[in-house]
PDB file of C-alpha atoms and ligand atoms in Angstrom:
ATOM      1  CA  MET E  10     -59.647 -22.351  17.330  1.00  0.00           C
ATOM      2  CA  PHE E  11     -57.961 -24.658  19.807  1.00  0.00           C
ATOM      3  CA  ILE E  12     -54.732 -26.436  18.815  1.00  0.00           C
ATOM      4  CA  SER E  13     -52.714 -28.830  20.954  1.00  0.00           C
ATOM      5  CA  PHE E  14     -49.261 -30.343  20.555  1.00  0.00           C
ATOM      6  CA  GLU E  15     -48.197 -33.752  21.837  1.00  0.00           C
ATOM      7  CA  GLY E  16     -44.941 -35.686  21.898  1.00  0.00           C
ATOM      8  CA  ILE E  17     -42.232 -36.931  24.204  1.00  0.00           C
ATOM      9  CA  ASP E  18     -39.383 -34.881  25.641  1.00  0.00           C
ATOM     10  CA  GLY E  19     -37.210 -33.290  22.947  1.00  0.00           C
ATOM     11  CA  SER E  20     -39.770 -33.684  20.155  1.00  0.00           C
ATOM     12  CA  GLY E  21     -39.595 -29.963  19.379  1.00  0.00           C
ATOM     13  CA  LYS E  22     -43.042 -28.913  20.597  1.00  0.00           C
ATOM     14  CA  SER E  23     -41.904 -25.574  22.009  1.00  0.00           C
ATOM     15  CA  THR E  24     -40.035 -24.616  18.819  1.00  0.00           C
ATOM     16  CA  GLN E  25     -43.084 -25.406  16.690  1.00  0.00           C
ATOM     17  CA  ILE E  26     -45.482 -23.645  19.048  1.00  0.00           C
ATOM     18  CA  ALA E  27     -43.366 -20.465  19.047  1.00  0.00           C
ATOM     19  CA  ARG E  28     -43.070 -20.571  15.252  1.00  0.00           C
ATOM     20  CA  LEU E  29     -46.797 -21.127  14.741  1.00  0.00           C
ATOM     21  CA  LYS E  30     -47.724 -18.376  17.210  1.00  0.00           C
ATOM     22  CA  ARG E  31     -45.524 -15.871  15.365  1.00  0.00           C
ATOM     23  CA  ARG E  32     -46.954 -16.832  11.994  1.00  0.00           C
ATOM     24  CA  LEU E  33     -50.554 -16.576  13.182  1.00  0.00           C
ATOM     25  CA  GLU E  34     -49.847 -13.206  14.793  1.00  0.00           C
ATOM     26  CA  ASP E  35     -48.193 -11.987  11.597  1.00  0.00           C
ATOM     27  CA  ALA E  36     -51.446 -12.967   9.878  1.00  0.00           C
ATOM     28  CA  GLY E  37     -53.309 -10.704  12.328  1.00  0.00           C
ATOM     29  CA  ARG E  38     -54.668 -13.352  14.727  1.00  0.00           C
ATOM     30  CA  ARG E  39     -54.648 -13.100  18.512  1.00  0.00           C
ATOM     31  CA  VAL E  40     -52.908 -16.113  20.045  1.00  0.00           C
ATOM     32  CA  VAL E  41     -52.546 -17.411  23.597  1.00  0.00           C
ATOM     33  CA  THR E  42     -50.141 -20.246  24.373  1.00  0.00           C
ATOM     34  CA  VAL E  43     -50.374 -22.468  27.442  1.00  0.00           C
ATOM     35  CA  ARG E  44     -48.367 -25.424  28.675  1.00  0.00           C
ATOM     36  CA  GLU E  45     -49.573 -28.389  30.643  1.00  0.00           C
ATOM     37  CA  PRO E  46     -49.452 -28.979  33.481  1.00  0.00           C
ATOM     38  CA  GLY E  47     -49.457 -25.298  34.402  1.00  0.00           C
ATOM     39  CA  GLY E  48     -50.748 -21.957  33.196  1.00  0.00           C
ATOM     40  CA  THR E  49     -52.669 -20.842  36.300  1.00  0.00           C
ATOM     41  CA  PRO E  50     -51.373 -20.323  39.871  1.00  0.00           C
ATOM     42  CA  LEU E  51     -53.125 -23.524  41.025  1.00  0.00           C
ATOM     43  CA  SER E  52     -51.952 -25.529  38.015  1.00  0.00           C
ATOM     44  CA  GLU E  53     -48.353 -24.365  38.492  1.00  0.00           C
ATOM     45  CA  HIS E  54     -48.464 -25.550  42.127  1.00  0.00           C
ATOM     46  CA  VAL E  55     -49.775 -28.912  40.934  1.00  0.00           C
ATOM     47  CA  ARG E  56     -47.039 -29.002  38.268  1.00  0.00           C
ATOM     48  CA  ALA E  57     -44.350 -28.590  40.924  1.00  0.00           C
ATOM     49  CA  LEU E  58     -45.796 -31.566  42.817  1.00  0.00           C
ATOM     50  CA  LEU E  59     -46.105 -33.731  39.709  1.00  0.00           C
ATOM     51  CA  LEU E  60     -42.556 -33.179  38.492  1.00  0.00           C
ATOM     52  CA  ASP E  61     -40.812 -33.372  41.893  1.00  0.00           C
ATOM     53  CA  PRO E  62     -38.453 -36.389  41.626  1.00  0.00           C
ATOM     54  CA  ALA E  63     -38.494 -36.791  45.429  1.00  0.00           C
ATOM     55  CA  LEU E  64     -42.278 -37.190  45.715  1.00  0.00           C
ATOM     56  CA  ASP E  65     -44.040 -40.563  45.659  1.00  0.00           C
ATOM     57  CA  ILE E  66     -47.352 -40.275  43.745  1.00  0.00           C
ATOM     58  CA  ALA E  67     -49.599 -43.293  43.186  1.00  0.00           C
ATOM     59  CA  PRO E  68     -50.747 -43.744  39.546  1.00  0.00           C
ATOM     60  CA  PHE E  69     -54.389 -42.835  40.128  1.00  0.00           C
ATOM     61  CA  ALA E  70     -53.399 -39.825  42.218  1.00  0.00           C
ATOM     62  CA  GLU E  71     -51.185 -38.768  39.315  1.00  0.00           C
ATOM     63  CA  LEU E  72     -54.137 -38.999  36.905  1.00  0.00           C
ATOM     64  CA  LEU E  73     -56.242 -36.831  39.202  1.00  0.00           C
ATOM     65  CA  LEU E  74     -53.526 -34.220  39.722  1.00  0.00           C
ATOM     66  CA  PHE E  75     -52.899 -33.770  35.980  1.00  0.00           C
ATOM     67  CA  SER E  76     -56.662 -33.586  35.556  1.00  0.00           C
ATOM     68  CA  ALA E  77     -57.081 -31.011  38.325  1.00  0.00           C
ATOM     69  CA  ALA E  78     -54.422 -28.803  36.717  1.00  0.00           C
ATOM     70  CA  ARG E  79     -56.227 -29.134  33.364  1.00  0.00           C
ATOM     71  CA  ALA E  80     -59.703 -28.422  34.775  1.00  0.00           C
ATOM     72  CA  GLN E  81     -58.444 -25.149  36.238  1.00  0.00           C
ATOM     73  CA  LEU E  82     -56.549 -24.131  33.087  1.00  0.00           C
ATOM     74  CA  THR E  83     -59.516 -24.933  30.839  1.00  0.00           C
ATOM     75  CA  GLU E  84     -62.030 -23.051  32.952  1.00  0.00           C
ATOM     76  CA  ARG E  85     -59.937 -20.018  33.819  1.00  0.00           C
ATOM     77  CA  VAL E  86     -57.757 -19.480  30.732  1.00  0.00           C
ATOM     78  CA  ILE E  87     -58.630 -21.566  27.660  1.00  0.00           C
ATOM     79  CA  ARG E  88     -62.407 -21.126  27.549  1.00  0.00           C
ATOM     80  CA  PRO E  89     -62.321 -17.362  28.205  1.00  0.00           C
ATOM     81  CA  ALA E  90     -59.694 -16.907  25.466  1.00  0.00           C
ATOM     82  CA  LEU E  91     -61.643 -19.001  22.954  1.00  0.00           C
ATOM     83  CA  GLY E  92     -64.748 -17.026  23.882  1.00  0.00           C
ATOM     84  CA  GLU E  93     -63.000 -13.835  22.766  1.00  0.00           C
ATOM     85  CA  GLY E  94     -62.029 -15.368  19.445  1.00  0.00           C
ATOM     86  CA  THR E  95     -58.396 -15.853  20.443  1.00  0.00           C
ATOM     87  CA  ILE E  96     -56.558 -18.886  19.071  1.00  0.00           C
ATOM     88  CA  VAL E  97     -55.271 -21.096  21.877  1.00  0.00           C
ATOM     89  CA  ILE E  98     -52.212 -23.301  21.391  1.00  0.00           C
ATOM     90  CA  ALA E  99     -51.590 -25.835  24.165  1.00  0.00           C
ATOM     91  CA  ASP E 100     -48.285 -27.586  24.818  1.00  0.00           C
ATOM     92  CA  ARG E 101     -50.018 -30.885  25.742  1.00  0.00           C
ATOM     93  CA  PHE E 102     -53.683 -31.468  26.565  1.00  0.00           C
ATOM     94  CA  PHE E 103     -55.745 -34.513  27.524  1.00  0.00           C
ATOM     95  CA  ASP E 104     -54.073 -36.847  25.029  1.00  0.00           C
ATOM     96  CA  SER E 105     -51.029 -36.665  27.314  1.00  0.00           C
ATOM     97  CA  THR E 106     -53.151 -38.084  30.110  1.00  0.00           C
ATOM     98  CA  GLY E 107     -54.428 -40.814  27.801  1.00  0.00           C
ATOM     99  CA  ALA E 108     -50.891 -41.695  26.741  1.00  0.00           C
ATOM    100  CA  TYR E 109     -48.911 -41.251  29.995  1.00  0.00           C
ATOM    101  CA  GLN E 110     -51.425 -42.168  32.689  1.00  0.00           C
ATOM    102  CA  GLY E 111     -53.807 -44.333  30.626  1.00  0.00           C
ATOM    103  CA  ALA E 112     -51.237 -46.332  28.654  1.00  0.00           C
ATOM    104  CA  GLY E 113     -47.904 -45.580  30.364  1.00  0.00           C
ATOM    105  CA  ARG E 114     -49.100 -46.118  33.940  1.00  0.00           C
ATOM    106  CA  ALA E 115     -52.026 -48.323  32.867  1.00  0.00           C
ATOM    107  CA  VAL E 116     -54.319 -46.717  35.475  1.00  0.00           C
ATOM    108  CA  ALA E 117     -57.587 -47.571  33.693  1.00  0.00           C
ATOM    109  CA  GLU E 118     -59.085 -48.611  30.361  1.00  0.00           C
ATOM    110  CA  PRO E 119     -58.322 -46.160  27.516  1.00  0.00           C
ATOM    111  CA  ASP E 120     -62.024 -45.450  26.879  1.00  0.00           C
ATOM    112  CA  TRP E 121     -62.624 -44.649  30.510  1.00  0.00           C
ATOM    113  CA  VAL E 122     -59.638 -42.290  30.650  1.00  0.00           C
ATOM    114  CA  ARG E 123     -60.827 -40.550  27.491  1.00  0.00           C
ATOM    115  CA  GLN E 124     -64.385 -40.107  28.784  1.00  0.00           C
ATOM    116  CA  PHE E 125     -63.112 -38.904  32.126  1.00  0.00           C
ATOM    117  CA  SER E 126     -60.814 -36.416  30.391  1.00  0.00           C
ATOM    118  CA  GLU E 127     -63.726 -34.940  28.470  1.00  0.00           C
ATOM    119  CA  ARG E 128     -65.591 -34.519  31.748  1.00  0.00           C
ATOM    120  CA  VAL E 129     -62.565 -32.692  33.150  1.00  0.00           C
ATOM    121  CA  THR E 130     -62.577 -30.217  30.255  1.00  0.00           C
ATOM    122  CA  GLY E 131     -66.358 -29.917  30.142  1.00  0.00           C
ATOM    123  CA  GLY E 132     -66.349 -31.425  26.659  1.00  0.00           C
ATOM    124  CA  LEU E 133     -63.640 -29.199  25.214  1.00  0.00           C
ATOM    125  CA  VAL E 134     -61.642 -31.127  22.585  1.00  0.00           C
ATOM    126  CA  PRO E 135     -58.852 -29.578  20.467  1.00  0.00           C
ATOM    127  CA  ASP E 136     -59.759 -28.781  16.862  1.00  0.00           C
ATOM    128  CA  ARG E 137     -56.342 -30.052  15.838  1.00  0.00           C
ATOM    129  CA  THR E 138     -53.667 -32.006  17.668  1.00  0.00           C
ATOM    130  CA  TYR E 139     -50.161 -32.330  16.248  1.00  0.00           C
ATOM    131  CA  TRP E 140     -48.187 -35.300  17.527  1.00  0.00           C
ATOM    132  CA  LEU E 141     -44.477 -34.742  16.954  1.00  0.00           C
ATOM    133  CA  ASP E 142     -43.398 -38.346  16.783  1.00  0.00           C
ATOM    134  CA  LEU E 143     -39.798 -38.842  17.901  1.00  0.00           C
ATOM    135  CA  PRO E 144     -38.061 -42.211  18.467  1.00  0.00           C
ATOM    136  CA  LEU E 145     -37.250 -42.749  22.141  1.00  0.00           C
ATOM    137  CA  ALA E 146     -33.505 -43.160  21.473  1.00  0.00           C
ATOM    138  CA  GLU E 147     -33.481 -39.756  19.790  1.00  0.00           C
ATOM    139  CA  SER E 148     -35.351 -38.218  22.732  1.00  0.00           C
ATOM    140  CA  ILE E 149     -32.757 -39.554  25.174  1.00  0.00           C
ATOM    141  CA  GLU E 150     -29.935 -38.243  23.008  1.00  0.00           C
ATOM    142  CA  ARG E 151     -31.522 -34.809  22.673  1.00  0.00           C
ATOM    143  CA  ARG E 152     -32.013 -34.603  26.442  1.00  0.00           C
ATOM    144  CA  GLY E 153     -28.251 -35.045  26.974  1.00  0.00           C
ATOM    145  CA  HIS E 154     -27.088 -34.834  30.579  1.00  0.00           C
ATOM    146  CA  ARG E 155     -29.964 -32.734  31.904  1.00  0.00           C
ATOM    147  CA  SER E 156     -31.344 -34.433  35.005  1.00  0.00           C
ATOM    148  CA  ALA E 157     -34.707 -36.184  34.636  1.00  0.00           C
ATOM    149  CA  ASP E 158     -37.891 -34.896  36.304  1.00  0.00           C
ATOM    150  CA  ARG E 159     -40.249 -37.383  38.007  1.00  0.00           C
ATOM    151  CA  MET E 160     -42.075 -38.287  34.780  1.00  0.00           C
ATOM    152  CA  GLU E 161     -38.864 -38.616  32.761  1.00  0.00           C
ATOM    153  CA  GLN E 162     -37.552 -41.161  35.269  1.00  0.00           C
ATOM    154  CA  ALA E 163     -40.035 -43.739  33.950  1.00  0.00           C
ATOM    155  CA  GLY E 164     -38.345 -46.531  31.988  1.00  0.00           C
ATOM    156  CA  ALA E 165     -38.151 -47.347  28.275  1.00  0.00           C
ATOM    157  CA  ASP E 166     -41.184 -49.698  28.487  1.00  0.00           C
ATOM    158  CA  PHE E 167     -43.272 -46.826  29.791  1.00  0.00           C
ATOM    159  CA  PHE E 168     -42.310 -44.573  26.868  1.00  0.00           C
ATOM    160  CA  ALA E 169     -42.910 -47.394  24.385  1.00  0.00           C
ATOM    161  CA  ARG E 170     -46.487 -47.648  25.735  1.00  0.00           C
ATOM    162  CA  VAL E 171     -46.842 -43.859  25.464  1.00  0.00           C
ATOM    163  CA  ALA E 172     -45.754 -43.943  21.797  1.00  0.00           C
ATOM    164  CA  GLU E 173     -48.109 -46.858  21.044  1.00  0.00           C
ATOM    165  CA  ALA E 174     -50.984 -44.956  22.602  1.00  0.00           C
ATOM    166  CA  TYR E 175     -50.300 -41.859  20.494  1.00  0.00           C
ATOM    167  CA  ALA E 176     -50.246 -44.064  17.384  1.00  0.00           C
ATOM    168  CA  ARG E 177     -53.643 -45.478  18.386  1.00  0.00           C
ATOM    169  CA  PHE E 178     -55.064 -41.984  18.880  1.00  0.00           C
ATOM    170  CA  ALA E 179     -53.876 -41.034  15.384  1.00  0.00           C
ATOM    171  CA  GLN E 180     -55.725 -44.047  13.976  1.00  0.00           C
ATOM    172  CA  ALA E 181     -58.856 -43.508  16.015  1.00  0.00           C
ATOM    173  CA  GLU E 182     -59.215 -39.787  15.245  1.00  0.00           C
ATOM    174  CA  PRO E 183     -57.415 -39.138  11.957  1.00  0.00           C
ATOM    175  CA  THR E 184     -59.148 -35.802  11.365  1.00  0.00           C
ATOM    176  CA  ARG E 185     -58.090 -34.258  14.658  1.00  0.00           C
ATOM    177  CA  PHE E 186     -54.907 -36.117  15.572  1.00  0.00           C
ATOM    178  CA  HIS E 187     -52.009 -35.674  13.132  1.00  0.00           C
ATOM    179  CA  GLN E 188     -48.794 -37.643  13.321  1.00  0.00           C
ATOM    180  CA  ILE E 189     -45.725 -35.690  12.218  1.00  0.00           C
ATOM    181  CA  ASP E 190     -42.186 -37.027  11.846  1.00  0.00           C
ATOM    182  CA  ALA E 191     -40.293 -35.050  14.506  1.00  0.00           C
ATOM    183  CA  THR E 192     -36.909 -35.910  12.964  1.00  0.00           C
ATOM    184  CA  LEU E 193     -37.668 -33.656   9.961  1.00  0.00           C
ATOM    185  CA  PRO E 194     -36.095 -30.179   9.855  1.00  0.00           C
ATOM    186  CA  PRO E 195     -38.171 -27.723  11.957  1.00  0.00           C
ATOM    187  CA  GLU E 196     -39.122 -25.559   8.966  1.00  0.00           C
ATOM    188  CA  ARG E 197     -40.575 -28.557   7.115  1.00  0.00           C
ATOM    189  CA  ILE E 198     -42.575 -29.540  10.169  1.00  0.00           C
ATOM    190  CA  HIS E 199     -43.890 -26.002  10.431  1.00  0.00           C
ATOM    191  CA  THR E 200     -44.911 -26.031   6.760  1.00  0.00           C
ATOM    192  CA  GLN E 201     -46.850 -29.278   7.262  1.00  0.00           C
ATOM    193  CA  ILE E 202     -48.697 -27.789  10.222  1.00  0.00           C
ATOM    194  CA  TRP E 203     -49.372 -24.487   8.473  1.00  0.00           C
ATOM    195  CA  THR E 204     -50.661 -26.212   5.349  1.00  0.00           C
ATOM    196  CA  ASP E 205     -52.973 -28.398   7.402  1.00  0.00           C
ATOM    197  CA  LEU E 206     -54.312 -25.427   9.360  1.00  0.00           C
ATOM    198  CA  GLN E 207     -55.262 -23.620   6.158  1.00  0.00           C
ATOM    199  CA  SER E 208     -57.856 -26.319   5.610  1.00  0.00           C
ATOM    200  CA  LEU E 209     -59.580 -25.334   8.871  1.00  0.00           C
ATOM    201  CA  LYS E 210     -62.032 -22.478   8.989  1.00  0.00           C
ATOM    202  CA  PRO E 211     -60.783 -19.790  11.425  1.00  0.00           C
ATOM    203  CA  SER E 212     -62.958 -19.583  14.526  1.00  0.00           C
TER     204      SER E 212
HETATM  205  P1  TYD S  10     -42.668 -30.800  30.787  1.00  0.00           P
HETATM  206  O1  TYD S  10     -41.399 -30.332  31.403  1.00  0.00           O
HETATM  207  O2  TYD S  10     -43.694 -29.768  30.434  1.00  0.00           O
HETATM  208  O3  TYD S  10     -42.292 -31.742  29.600  1.00  0.00           O
HETATM  209  P2  TYD S  10     -42.434 -31.647  28.045  1.00  0.00           P
HETATM  210  O4  TYD S  10     -41.469 -30.600  27.606  1.00  0.00           O
HETATM  211  O5  TYD S  10     -42.075 -33.040  27.625  1.00  0.00           O
HETATM  212  O6  TYD S  10     -43.877 -31.312  27.736  1.00  0.00           O
HETATM  213  O7  TYD S  10     -43.286 -31.873  31.772  1.00  0.00           O
HETATM  214  C1  TYD S  10     -44.525 -32.415  31.630  1.00  0.00           C
HETATM  215  C2  TYD S  10     -44.414 -33.892  31.920  1.00  0.00           C
HETATM  216  O8  TYD S  10     -45.670 -34.375  32.380  1.00  0.00           O
HETATM  217  C3  TYD S  10     -44.055 -34.703  30.678  1.00  0.00           C
HETATM  218  O9  TYD S  10     -43.161 -35.738  31.052  1.00  0.00           O
HETATM  219  C4  TYD S  10     -45.371 -35.333  30.282  1.00  0.00           C
HETATM  220  C5  TYD S  10     -46.113 -35.452  31.582  1.00  0.00           C
HETATM  221  N1  TYD S  10     -47.588 -35.376  31.478  1.00  0.00           N
HETATM  222  C6  TYD S  10     -48.359 -36.476  31.851  1.00  0.00           C
HETATM  223  O10 TYD S  10     -47.815 -37.515  32.247  1.00  0.00           O
HETATM  224  N2  TYD S  10     -49.715 -36.388  31.799  1.00  0.00           N
HETATM  225  C7  TYD S  10     -50.351 -35.252  31.401  1.00  0.00           C
HETATM  226  O11 TYD S  10     -51.605 -35.209  31.354  1.00  0.00           O
HETATM  227  C8  TYD S  10     -49.543 -34.105  31.018  1.00  0.00           C
HETATM  228  C9  TYD S  10     -50.195 -32.833  30.580  1.00  0.00           C
HETATM  229  C10 TYD S  10     -48.170 -34.220  31.093  1.00  0.00           C
END
């Protein structure tokens, strides 16, 4: 089973991923967690480039770099783990590219970005994707005074387009892509996710 989490900075993805991992392990399942971009030596190098606030990266180059990091992670970590029956939980997957590069940067038509992304992963699509939907103002408040990385330096219009794209994904793929109110208490969010996962056959 392959689960991904999506949402803007401060939406609580890491808290939920840690909580879900523990619960699945308590239930006797093997779980691997990965974060994007990253998770392999190559992908971590690419991550450092992508988040460097001093580096100029053209929008299409950005799309390709995120995709390169994902191709490597999918091939070297995610597929082997799934092949052994391990549950994989990803902190972001190709929906981030659809939202940030496709909609946020407007690099190409949404359908093209989606088809390209499936090429990058060799057709691997998450069984479930949980979008922790947080208002932008709340995200900025939660971030506090921590300095912004290169992606976080994008303006409010950019993040509005990202949020709109996530909402479209939820409409287009309601079975896979679940919108969750990220302002709810963490334990309630976890319960929603856990309840939903029970409806999926373990694989
Ligand atoms: P990270 O520090 O992991 O942020 P977060 O905690 O919000 O996940 O940085 C990843 C950044 O890269 C984040 O701003 C989202 C962005 N991103 C894309 O723009 N496209 C992508 O395909 C992925 C995976 C991430």
